[in-house]
Coordinates of C-alpha atoms in Angstrom, one line a residue:
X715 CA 0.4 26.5 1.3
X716 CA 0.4 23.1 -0.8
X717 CA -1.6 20.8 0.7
X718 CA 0.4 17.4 1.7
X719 CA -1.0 14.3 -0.4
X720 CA 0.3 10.5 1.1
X721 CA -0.5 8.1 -1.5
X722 CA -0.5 4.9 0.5
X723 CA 0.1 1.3 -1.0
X724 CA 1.2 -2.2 0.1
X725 CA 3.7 -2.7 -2.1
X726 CA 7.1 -1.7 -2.8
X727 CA 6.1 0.5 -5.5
X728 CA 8.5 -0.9 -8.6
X729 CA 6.1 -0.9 -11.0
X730 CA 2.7 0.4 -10.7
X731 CA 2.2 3.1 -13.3
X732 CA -1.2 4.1 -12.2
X733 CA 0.1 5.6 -8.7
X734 CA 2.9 7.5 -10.2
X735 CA 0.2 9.2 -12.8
X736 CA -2.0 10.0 -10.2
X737 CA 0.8 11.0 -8.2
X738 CA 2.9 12.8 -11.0
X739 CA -0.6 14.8 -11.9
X740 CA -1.2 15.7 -8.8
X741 CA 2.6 16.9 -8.2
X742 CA 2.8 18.8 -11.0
X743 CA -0.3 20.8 -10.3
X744 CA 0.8 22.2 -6.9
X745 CA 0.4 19.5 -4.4
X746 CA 3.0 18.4 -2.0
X747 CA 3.1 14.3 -3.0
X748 CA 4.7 11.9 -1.3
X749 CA 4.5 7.9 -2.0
X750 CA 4.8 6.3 1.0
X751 CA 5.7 2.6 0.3
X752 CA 7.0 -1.1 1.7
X753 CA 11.1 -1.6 1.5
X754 CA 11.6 -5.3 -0.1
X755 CA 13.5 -6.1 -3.1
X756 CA 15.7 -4.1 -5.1
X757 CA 14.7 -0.5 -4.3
X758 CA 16.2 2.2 -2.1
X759 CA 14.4 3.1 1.2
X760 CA 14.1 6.8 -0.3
X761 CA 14.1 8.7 -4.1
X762 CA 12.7 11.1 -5.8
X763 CA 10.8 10.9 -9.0
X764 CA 10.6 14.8 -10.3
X765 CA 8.0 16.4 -7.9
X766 CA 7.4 13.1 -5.6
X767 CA 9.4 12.1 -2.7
X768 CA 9.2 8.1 -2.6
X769 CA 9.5 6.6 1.0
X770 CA 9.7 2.8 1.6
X771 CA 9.5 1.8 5.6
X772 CA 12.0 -1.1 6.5
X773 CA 10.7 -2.6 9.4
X774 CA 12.7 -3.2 12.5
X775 CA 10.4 -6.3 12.6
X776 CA 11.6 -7.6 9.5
X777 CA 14.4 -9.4 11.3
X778 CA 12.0 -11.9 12.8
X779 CA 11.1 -15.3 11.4
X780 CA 8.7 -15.7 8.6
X781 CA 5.6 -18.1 9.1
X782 CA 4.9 -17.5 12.7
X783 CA 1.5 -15.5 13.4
X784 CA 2.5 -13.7 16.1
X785 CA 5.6 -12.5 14.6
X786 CA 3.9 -11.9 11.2
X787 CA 1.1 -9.6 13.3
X788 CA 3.9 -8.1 15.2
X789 CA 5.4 -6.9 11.9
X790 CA 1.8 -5.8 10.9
X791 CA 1.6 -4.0 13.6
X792 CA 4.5 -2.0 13.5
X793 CA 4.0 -1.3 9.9
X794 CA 0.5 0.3 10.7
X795 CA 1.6 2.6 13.6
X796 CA 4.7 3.7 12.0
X797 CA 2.7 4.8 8.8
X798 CA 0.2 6.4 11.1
X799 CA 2.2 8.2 13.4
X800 CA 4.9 9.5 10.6
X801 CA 1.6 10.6 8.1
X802 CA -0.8 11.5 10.6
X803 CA -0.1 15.2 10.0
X804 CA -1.0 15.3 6.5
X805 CA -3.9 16.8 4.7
X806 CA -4.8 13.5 2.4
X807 CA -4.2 9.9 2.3
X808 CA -4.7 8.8 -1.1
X809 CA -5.5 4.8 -0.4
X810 CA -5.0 2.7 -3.0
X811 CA -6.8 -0.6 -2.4
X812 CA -8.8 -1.2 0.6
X813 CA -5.5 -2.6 2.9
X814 CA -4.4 1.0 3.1
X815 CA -8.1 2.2 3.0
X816 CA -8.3 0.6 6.6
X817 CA -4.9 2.3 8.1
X818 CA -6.6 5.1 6.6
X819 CA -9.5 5.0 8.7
X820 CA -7.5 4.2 11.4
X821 CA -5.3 7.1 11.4
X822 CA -8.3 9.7 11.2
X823 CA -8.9 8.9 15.0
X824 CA -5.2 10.5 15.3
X825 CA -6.1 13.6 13.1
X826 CA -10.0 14.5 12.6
X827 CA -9.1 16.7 9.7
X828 CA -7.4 13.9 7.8
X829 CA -9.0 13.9 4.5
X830 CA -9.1 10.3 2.6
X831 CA -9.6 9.4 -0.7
X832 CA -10.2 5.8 -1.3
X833 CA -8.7 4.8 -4.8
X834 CA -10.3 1.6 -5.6
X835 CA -8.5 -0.6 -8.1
X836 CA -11.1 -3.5 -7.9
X837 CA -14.6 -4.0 -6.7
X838 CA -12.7 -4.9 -3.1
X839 CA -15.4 -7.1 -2.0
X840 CA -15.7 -9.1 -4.9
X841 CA -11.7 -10.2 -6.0
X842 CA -10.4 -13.1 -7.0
X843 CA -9.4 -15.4 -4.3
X844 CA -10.5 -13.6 -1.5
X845 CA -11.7 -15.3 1.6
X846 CA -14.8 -15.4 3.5
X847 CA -13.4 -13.5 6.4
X848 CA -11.5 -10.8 4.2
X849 CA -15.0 -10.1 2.2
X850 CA -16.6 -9.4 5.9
X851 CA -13.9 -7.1 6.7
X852 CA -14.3 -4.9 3.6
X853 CA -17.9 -5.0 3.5
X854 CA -18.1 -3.7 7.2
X855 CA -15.2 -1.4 6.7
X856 CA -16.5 -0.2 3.6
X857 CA -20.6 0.0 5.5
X858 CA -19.9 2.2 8.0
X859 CA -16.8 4.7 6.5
X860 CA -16.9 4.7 2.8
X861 CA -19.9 7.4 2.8
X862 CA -17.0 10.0 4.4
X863 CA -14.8 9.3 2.1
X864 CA -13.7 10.5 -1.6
X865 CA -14.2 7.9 -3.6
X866 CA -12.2 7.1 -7.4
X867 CA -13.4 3.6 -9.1
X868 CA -12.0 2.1 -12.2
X869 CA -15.3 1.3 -14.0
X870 CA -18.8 2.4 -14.8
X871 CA -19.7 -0.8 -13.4
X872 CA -18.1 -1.1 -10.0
X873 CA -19.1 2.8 -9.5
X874 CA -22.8 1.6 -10.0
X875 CA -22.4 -1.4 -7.8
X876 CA -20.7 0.7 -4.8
X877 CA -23.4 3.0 -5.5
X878 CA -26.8 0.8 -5.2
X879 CA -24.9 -1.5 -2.1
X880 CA -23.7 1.6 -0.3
X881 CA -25.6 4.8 -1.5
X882 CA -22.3 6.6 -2.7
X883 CA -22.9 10.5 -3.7
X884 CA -21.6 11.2 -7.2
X885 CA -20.2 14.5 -5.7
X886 CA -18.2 12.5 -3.6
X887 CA -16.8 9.7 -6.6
X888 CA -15.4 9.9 -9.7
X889 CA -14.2 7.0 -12.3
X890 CA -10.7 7.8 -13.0
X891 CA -9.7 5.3 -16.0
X892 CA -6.1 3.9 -16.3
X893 CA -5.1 5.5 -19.4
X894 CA -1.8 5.7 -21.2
X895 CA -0.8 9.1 -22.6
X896 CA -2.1 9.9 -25.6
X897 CA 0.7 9.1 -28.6
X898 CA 1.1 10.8 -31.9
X899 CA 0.8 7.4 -34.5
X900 CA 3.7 5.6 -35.6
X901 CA 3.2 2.4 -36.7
X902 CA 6.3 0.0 -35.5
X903 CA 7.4 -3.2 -36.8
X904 CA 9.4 -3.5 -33.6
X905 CA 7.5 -6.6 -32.6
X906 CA 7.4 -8.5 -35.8
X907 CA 11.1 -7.7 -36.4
X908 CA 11.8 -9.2 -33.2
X909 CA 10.0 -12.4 -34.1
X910 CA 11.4 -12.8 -37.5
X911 CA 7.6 -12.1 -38.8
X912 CA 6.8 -10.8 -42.2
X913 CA 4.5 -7.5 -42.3
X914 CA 1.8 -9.3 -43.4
X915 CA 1.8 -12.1 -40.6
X916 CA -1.3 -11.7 -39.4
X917 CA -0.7 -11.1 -35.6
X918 CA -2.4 -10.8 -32.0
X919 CA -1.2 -9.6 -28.6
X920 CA -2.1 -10.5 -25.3
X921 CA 0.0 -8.2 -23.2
X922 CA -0.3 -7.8 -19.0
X923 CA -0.3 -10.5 -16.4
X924 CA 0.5 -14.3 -17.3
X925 CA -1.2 -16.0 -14.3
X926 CA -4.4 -18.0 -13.8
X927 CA -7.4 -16.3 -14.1
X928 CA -6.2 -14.3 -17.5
X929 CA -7.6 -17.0 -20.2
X930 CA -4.1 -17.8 -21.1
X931 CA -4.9 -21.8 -21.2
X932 CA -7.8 -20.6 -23.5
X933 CA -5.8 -18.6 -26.1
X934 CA -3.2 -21.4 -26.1
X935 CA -5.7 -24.1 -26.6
X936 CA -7.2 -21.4 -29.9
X937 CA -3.8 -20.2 -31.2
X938 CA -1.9 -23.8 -31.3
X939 CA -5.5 -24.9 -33.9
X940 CA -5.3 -21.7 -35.7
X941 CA -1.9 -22.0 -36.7
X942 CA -2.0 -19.8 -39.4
X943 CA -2.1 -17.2 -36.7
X944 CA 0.5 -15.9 -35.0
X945 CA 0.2 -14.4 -31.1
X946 CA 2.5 -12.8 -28.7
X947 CA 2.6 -13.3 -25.4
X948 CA 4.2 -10.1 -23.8
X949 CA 4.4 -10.1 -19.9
X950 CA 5.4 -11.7 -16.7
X951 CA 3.7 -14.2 -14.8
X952 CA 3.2 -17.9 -13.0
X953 CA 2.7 -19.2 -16.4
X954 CA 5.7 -17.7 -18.2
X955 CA 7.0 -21.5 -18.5
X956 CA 4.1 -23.0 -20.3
X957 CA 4.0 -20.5 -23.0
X958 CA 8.0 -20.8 -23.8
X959 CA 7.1 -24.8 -23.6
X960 CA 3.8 -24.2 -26.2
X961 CA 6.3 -21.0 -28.0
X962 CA 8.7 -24.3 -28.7
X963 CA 5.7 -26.9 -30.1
X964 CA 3.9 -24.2 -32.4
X965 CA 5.6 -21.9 -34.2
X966 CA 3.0 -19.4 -34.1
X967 CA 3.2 -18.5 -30.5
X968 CA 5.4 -16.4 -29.5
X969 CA 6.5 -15.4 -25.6
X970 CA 8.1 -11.4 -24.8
X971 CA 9.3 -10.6 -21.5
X972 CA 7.6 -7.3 -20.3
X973 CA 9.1 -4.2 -21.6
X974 CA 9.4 -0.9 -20.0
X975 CA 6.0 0.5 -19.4
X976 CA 7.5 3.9 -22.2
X977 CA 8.2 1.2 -24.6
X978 CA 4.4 -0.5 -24.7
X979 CA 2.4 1.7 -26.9
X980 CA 5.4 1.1 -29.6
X981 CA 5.5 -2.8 -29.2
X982 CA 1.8 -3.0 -29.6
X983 CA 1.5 -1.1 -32.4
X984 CA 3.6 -3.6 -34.1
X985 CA 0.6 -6.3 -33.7
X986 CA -2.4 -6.3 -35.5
X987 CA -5.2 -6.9 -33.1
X988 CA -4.8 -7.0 -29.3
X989 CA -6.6 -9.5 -26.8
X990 CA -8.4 -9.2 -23.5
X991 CA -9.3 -12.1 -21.8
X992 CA -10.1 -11.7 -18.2
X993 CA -11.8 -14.7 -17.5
X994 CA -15.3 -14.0 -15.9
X995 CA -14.6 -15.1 -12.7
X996 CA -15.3 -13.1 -10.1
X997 CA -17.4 -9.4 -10.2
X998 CA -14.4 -7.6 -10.1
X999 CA -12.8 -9.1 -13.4
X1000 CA -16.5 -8.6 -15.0
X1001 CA -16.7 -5.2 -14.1
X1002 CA -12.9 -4.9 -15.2
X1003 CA -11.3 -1.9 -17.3
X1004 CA -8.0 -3.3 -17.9
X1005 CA -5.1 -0.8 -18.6
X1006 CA -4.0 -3.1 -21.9
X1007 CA -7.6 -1.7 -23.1
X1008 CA -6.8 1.8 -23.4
X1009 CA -3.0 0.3 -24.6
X1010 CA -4.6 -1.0 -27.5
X1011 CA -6.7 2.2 -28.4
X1012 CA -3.3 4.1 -28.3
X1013 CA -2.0 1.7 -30.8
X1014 CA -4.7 2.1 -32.8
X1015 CA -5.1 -2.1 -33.1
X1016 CA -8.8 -3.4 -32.9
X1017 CA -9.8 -5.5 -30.0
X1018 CA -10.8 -8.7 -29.3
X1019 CA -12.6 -8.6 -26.0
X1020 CA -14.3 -11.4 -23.3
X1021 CA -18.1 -11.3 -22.5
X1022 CA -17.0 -8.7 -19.6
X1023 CA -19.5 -6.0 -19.4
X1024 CA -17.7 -2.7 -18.9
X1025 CA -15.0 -4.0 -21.9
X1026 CA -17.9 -5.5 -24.1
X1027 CA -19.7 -2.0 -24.2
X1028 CA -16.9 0.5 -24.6
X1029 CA -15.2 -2.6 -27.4
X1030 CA -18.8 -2.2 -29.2
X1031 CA -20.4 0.9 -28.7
X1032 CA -17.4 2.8 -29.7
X1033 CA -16.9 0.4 -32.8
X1034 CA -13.1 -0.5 -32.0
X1035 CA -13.1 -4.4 -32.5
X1036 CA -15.3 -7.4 -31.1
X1037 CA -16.7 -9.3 -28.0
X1038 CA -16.6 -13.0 -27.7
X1039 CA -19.9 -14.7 -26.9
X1040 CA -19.1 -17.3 -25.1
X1041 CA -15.9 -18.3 -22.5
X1042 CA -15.1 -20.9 -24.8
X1043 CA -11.8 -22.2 -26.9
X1044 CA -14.7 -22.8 -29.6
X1045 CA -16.5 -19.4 -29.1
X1046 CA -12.8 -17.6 -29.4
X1047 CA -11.9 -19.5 -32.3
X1048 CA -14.8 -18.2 -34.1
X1049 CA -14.2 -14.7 -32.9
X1050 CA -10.2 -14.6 -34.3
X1051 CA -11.5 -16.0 -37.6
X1052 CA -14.3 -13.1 -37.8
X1053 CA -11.9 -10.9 -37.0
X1054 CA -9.1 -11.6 -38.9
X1055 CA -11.6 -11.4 -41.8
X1056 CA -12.6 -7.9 -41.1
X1057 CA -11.1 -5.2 -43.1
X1058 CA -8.7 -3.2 -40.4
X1059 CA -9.4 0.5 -41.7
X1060 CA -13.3 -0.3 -40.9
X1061 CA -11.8 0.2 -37.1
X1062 CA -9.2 2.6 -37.6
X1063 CA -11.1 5.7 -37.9
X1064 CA -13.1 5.0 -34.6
X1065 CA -9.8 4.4 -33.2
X1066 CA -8.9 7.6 -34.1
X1067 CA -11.5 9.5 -32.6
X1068 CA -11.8 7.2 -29.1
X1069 CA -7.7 7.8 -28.0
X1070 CA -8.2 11.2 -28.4
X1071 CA -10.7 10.7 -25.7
X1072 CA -9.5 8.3 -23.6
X1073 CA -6.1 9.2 -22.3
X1074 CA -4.6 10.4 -19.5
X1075 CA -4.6 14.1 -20.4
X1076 CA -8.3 14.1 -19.7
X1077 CA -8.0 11.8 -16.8
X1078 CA -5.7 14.2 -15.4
X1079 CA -8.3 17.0 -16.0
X1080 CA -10.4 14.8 -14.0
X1081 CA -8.5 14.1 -10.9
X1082 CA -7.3 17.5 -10.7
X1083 CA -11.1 18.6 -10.7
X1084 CA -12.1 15.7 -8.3
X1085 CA -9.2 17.0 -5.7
X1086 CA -10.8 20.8 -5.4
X1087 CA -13.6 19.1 -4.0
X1088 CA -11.4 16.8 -1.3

């Protein structure tokens, strides 16, 4: 008999590629998947994605005002208890983040058999903007039930860090990277044709979140100096608007809404050198392995990569581009120009060789493996 996987999040799962993988992998190799979901926006309550059912809970609670505390627990509530009680019966919550981590823990005293596995996509404890009392939670949370968990981290580093602060067992963790799947080579032009570029426009990519935190202020201040340099900005985000205004005073920058998540690997390949610059704010963005990273490798396009430690090492000890030294429009101008100096094909073969390596085929081979032992 399969054995029933939840995968839990706190979203309304539109676009979160890394769940579906895991999900998709997991599916296809016998398990009995659902993704269980919040219902807001534009997606149905229920769907099926080839082996996964998809359920989003609509909350009878929903009806009440916004902005009120005791409505807004009230509607927490009832979203907690009506995961619990529907899921209680399965064999595995999957938890990605801590949020569902908790319910998790919660709905074990409901069903002692309840396995979890505890998916995280950050070092929890450590994320950008979060408050004193949160960081208590999860560290007190995380103290007394992460040790009877499964565990699955995004990063050498954060793996070490849970490790050393909480005595993790490696039998019960496993780094599961966010991988693309691996592409046969094309190179496309799709992007430069789409910016009325010439072939041998030299150009870079940032591609992923536009929002504060990213270094986009950074590669603005660099790009509209080093005009003889072109870069795209391909994504969504809170500062959408003040790239289109510097896309309009500098011809060289360029803004792309995001594309589907199938059509990536193709767009970037049409750049020259991709960009990743996670600001070190925070332990979590320094112990960061962003999904754009392994998009890059799949393009085959050198990288250009912040002072962030997990990024810096696989950028240089696998020979695939460069790491800035410093966090600073001076420090990143001098990195572009190195660069951009560099002879590509000094990269290429390296590239080669590391996406046959890092993709999701072997991550797959991973999780599967990681799952006998759950």
């Amino acid at each position: 008999m399969s054995k029933k996987v939840v995968s839990l999040l706190f979203s309304n799962y539109k676009n979160d590629n890394r769940v579906f993988k895991m999900a998709n992998s997991l599916a296809e190799n016998g398990y009995d998947v659902t993704i269980l979901a919040l219902c807001y926006g534009d997606v149905p309550e229920a769907e099926t994605q080839g082996k996964i059912k998809v359920r989003r809970l609509k909350l009878k609670s929903s009806k009440l005002p916004s902005g009120n505390k005791i409505f807004g627990s009230i509607k927490y509530l009832e979203f907690i208890f009506s995961i619990i009680w529907g899921y209680r019966k399965a064999d595995i919550w999957h938890c990605n983040d801590f949020k569902p981590f908790m319910v998790g823990v919660m709905a074990r005293f409901f069903n002692r058999k309840l396995k979890l596995v505890y998916d995280c996509h950050e070092l929890e404890s450590e994320r950008n903007g979060v408050t004193s009392i949160e960081r208590f939670l999860v560290l007190k949370v995380e103290k007394w039930f992460i040790k009877k968990s499964f565990v699955i981290h995004v990063s050498e580093g954060i793996k070490s860090y849970y490790k050393t602060k909480y005595g993790t067992a490696d039998s019960r963790t496993e780094i599961i990277l966010n991988t693309p799947h691996t592409s046969t080579y094309v190179k496309s032009n799709v992007l430069k044709e789409r910016l009325n570029l010439l072939p041998e426009d030299k150009l870079y990519i940032y591609q992923g979140g536009l929002m504060k935190g990213r270094g986009i202020e950074t590669l603005l201040t660099v790009f509209t100096e080093l005009s003889e340099f072109h870069i795209a900005f391909m994504g969504y985000g809170a500062f959408e608007e003040k790239i289109k205004l510097a896309s309009k005073e500098n011809n060289n920058i360029h803004f792309v809404p995001a594309v589907p998540y199938n059509e990536v690997v193709t767009y970037t390949s049409s750049a020259d050198y991709g960009l990743i610059s996670v600001e070190n704010i925070c332990l979590s963005y320094y112990y960061c392995m962003p999904n754009k990273l392994f998009e890059y490798v799949q393009a085959e396009i050198p990288i250009l990569v912040n002072a962030l430690e997990d990024c810096r090492n696989f950028v240089e000890g696998n020979g695939i581009g460069l790491a800035v030294k410093e966090e600073t429009p001076e420090s990143w101008r001098e990195a572009v120009l190195e660069l951009s100096k560099r002879d590509k094909s000094e990269f290429t073969s390296n590239l080669k060789k590391v996406k046959e390596i890092y993709n999701w085929q072997n991550e797959e081979k991973k999780l599967l493996e990681f799952y006998k032992k759950v």
